[in-house]
Amino acid sequence: MHDLHPVTDHAVLRYMERVLDIDVSAVRNLIHAETETALTAGAAGLLRNDVRYVFANGKVVTVISGGAHG
């Protein structure tokens, strides 16, 4: 299925950063701190505090909250 939404993820991210004043670098650093040990160990993912981090090629590729499916 193709995403037909006319607003890209990049645009959403920049809006959050520049308009909502969310510190995206701080969020990235927090995710890294939460996952660093598992990433270094070569894990495929991590479940911590009801948050699932999914890894691919040594990187966090998505984050799923406890109540979300996907």
PDB file of C-alpha atoms in Angstrom:
ATOM      1  CA  MET A   1       0.000   0.000   0.000  1.00  0.00           C
ATOM      2  CA  HIS A   2       1.298   3.440  -0.929  1.00  0.00           C
ATOM      3  CA  ASP A   3       1.183   6.369   1.448  1.00  0.00           C
ATOM      4  CA  LEU A   4      -0.894   8.964  -0.369  1.00  0.00           C
ATOM      5  CA  HIS A   5      -0.664  11.613   2.333  1.00  0.00           C
ATOM      6  CA  PRO A   6       0.706  14.872   0.901  1.00  0.00           C
ATOM      7  CA  VAL A   7       2.807  15.643   4.007  1.00  0.00           C
ATOM      8  CA  THR A   8       6.121  13.821   4.347  1.00  0.00           C
ATOM      9  CA  ASP A   9       7.611  12.457   7.557  1.00  0.00           C
ATOM     10  CA  HIS A  10      10.439  14.951   7.076  1.00  0.00           C
ATOM     11  CA  ALA A  11       7.959  17.847   7.071  1.00  0.00           C
ATOM     12  CA  VAL A  12       6.244  16.510  10.201  1.00  0.00           C
ATOM     13  CA  LEU A  13       9.591  16.133  11.953  1.00  0.00           C
ATOM     14  CA  ARG A  14      10.662  19.672  11.049  1.00  0.00           C
ATOM     15  CA  TYR A  15       7.284  21.052  12.206  1.00  0.00           C
ATOM     16  CA  MET A  16       7.713  19.312  15.551  1.00  0.00           C
ATOM     17  CA  GLU A  17      11.239  20.655  15.828  1.00  0.00           C
ATOM     18  CA  ARG A  18      10.776  24.194  14.551  1.00  0.00           C
ATOM     19  CA  VAL A  19       7.164  25.061  15.366  1.00  0.00           C
ATOM     20  CA  LEU A  20       6.379  22.928  18.422  1.00  0.00           C
ATOM     21  CA  ASP A  21       9.932  23.453  19.693  1.00  0.00           C
ATOM     22  CA  ILE A  22      10.530  19.760  20.434  1.00  0.00           C
ATOM     23  CA  ASP A  23      14.223  18.984  20.902  1.00  0.00           C
ATOM     24  CA  VAL A  24      14.545  16.204  18.323  1.00  0.00           C
ATOM     25  CA  SER A  25      18.224  15.645  19.153  1.00  0.00           C
ATOM     26  CA  ALA A  26      17.324  15.053  22.792  1.00  0.00           C
ATOM     27  CA  VAL A  27      14.707  12.490  21.757  1.00  0.00           C
ATOM     28  CA  ARG A  28      17.243  10.766  19.487  1.00  0.00           C
ATOM     29  CA  ASN A  29      19.771  10.689  22.344  1.00  0.00           C
ATOM     30  CA  LEU A  30      17.159   9.276  24.733  1.00  0.00           C
ATOM     31  CA  ILE A  31      16.293   6.473  22.297  1.00  0.00           C
ATOM     32  CA  HIS A  32      19.990   5.719  21.863  1.00  0.00           C
ATOM     33  CA  ALA A  33      20.556   5.627  25.624  1.00  0.00           C
ATOM     34  CA  GLU A  34      17.605   3.239  26.038  1.00  0.00           C
ATOM     35  CA  THR A  35      18.813   0.890  23.309  1.00  0.00           C
ATOM     36  CA  GLU A  36      22.613   1.156  23.210  1.00  0.00           C
ATOM     37  CA  THR A  37      23.380  -2.066  25.095  1.00  0.00           C
ATOM     38  CA  ALA A  38      20.951  -4.149  23.034  1.00  0.00           C
ATOM     39  CA  LEU A  39      22.162  -2.610  19.769  1.00  0.00           C
ATOM     40  CA  THR A  40      25.784  -3.285  20.678  1.00  0.00           C
ATOM     41  CA  ALA A  41      24.891  -6.884  21.521  1.00  0.00           C
ATOM     42  CA  GLY A  42      23.390  -7.350  18.055  1.00  0.00           C
ATOM     43  CA  ALA A  43      19.790  -7.797  19.202  1.00  0.00           C
ATOM     44  CA  ALA A  44      16.884  -7.601  16.748  1.00  0.00           C
ATOM     45  CA  GLY A  45      14.889  -5.444  19.145  1.00  0.00           C
ATOM     46  CA  LEU A  46      14.197  -4.511  22.720  1.00  0.00           C
ATOM     47  CA  LEU A  47      11.146  -4.308  24.961  1.00  0.00           C
ATOM     48  CA  ARG A  48      11.619  -1.808  27.786  1.00  0.00           C
ATOM     49  CA  ASN A  49       9.010  -0.052  29.919  1.00  0.00           C
ATOM     50  CA  ASP A  50       6.190  -1.192  27.609  1.00  0.00           C
ATOM     51  CA  VAL A  51       7.972   0.256  24.564  1.00  0.00           C
ATOM     52  CA  ARG A  52       9.175  -2.004  21.764  1.00  0.00           C
ATOM     53  CA  TYR A  53      12.230  -0.825  19.827  1.00  0.00           C
ATOM     54  CA  VAL A  54      12.777  -2.588  16.506  1.00  0.00           C
ATOM     55  CA  PHE A  55      16.302  -2.799  15.097  1.00  0.00           C
ATOM     56  CA  ALA A  56      17.654  -3.433  11.598  1.00  0.00           C
ATOM     57  CA  ASN A  57      21.241  -3.179  10.410  1.00  0.00           C
ATOM     58  CA  GLY A  58      22.419  -1.942  13.801  1.00  0.00           C
ATOM     59  CA  LYS A  59      19.910   0.923  13.994  1.00  0.00           C
ATOM     60  CA  VAL A  60      16.594   1.617  15.678  1.00  0.00           C
ATOM     61  CA  VAL A  61      14.107   1.648  12.802  1.00  0.00           C
ATOM     62  CA  THR A  62      10.808   1.995  14.636  1.00  0.00           C
ATOM     63  CA  VAL A  63       9.304   2.349  18.078  1.00  0.00           C
ATOM     64  CA  ILE A  64       5.973   0.846  19.120  1.00  0.00           C
ATOM     65  CA  SER A  65       4.178   1.766  22.332  1.00  0.00           C
ATOM     66  CA  GLY A  66       2.688  -0.993  24.483  1.00  0.00           C
ATOM     67  CA  GLY A  67      -0.878  -0.417  23.307  1.00  0.00           C
ATOM     68  CA  ALA A  68      -0.017  -0.094  19.619  1.00  0.00           C
ATOM     69  CA  HIS A  69      -0.004  -2.923  17.098  1.00  0.00           C
ATOM     70  CA  GLY A  70       2.285  -3.091  14.146  1.00  0.00           C
TER      71      GLY A  70
END
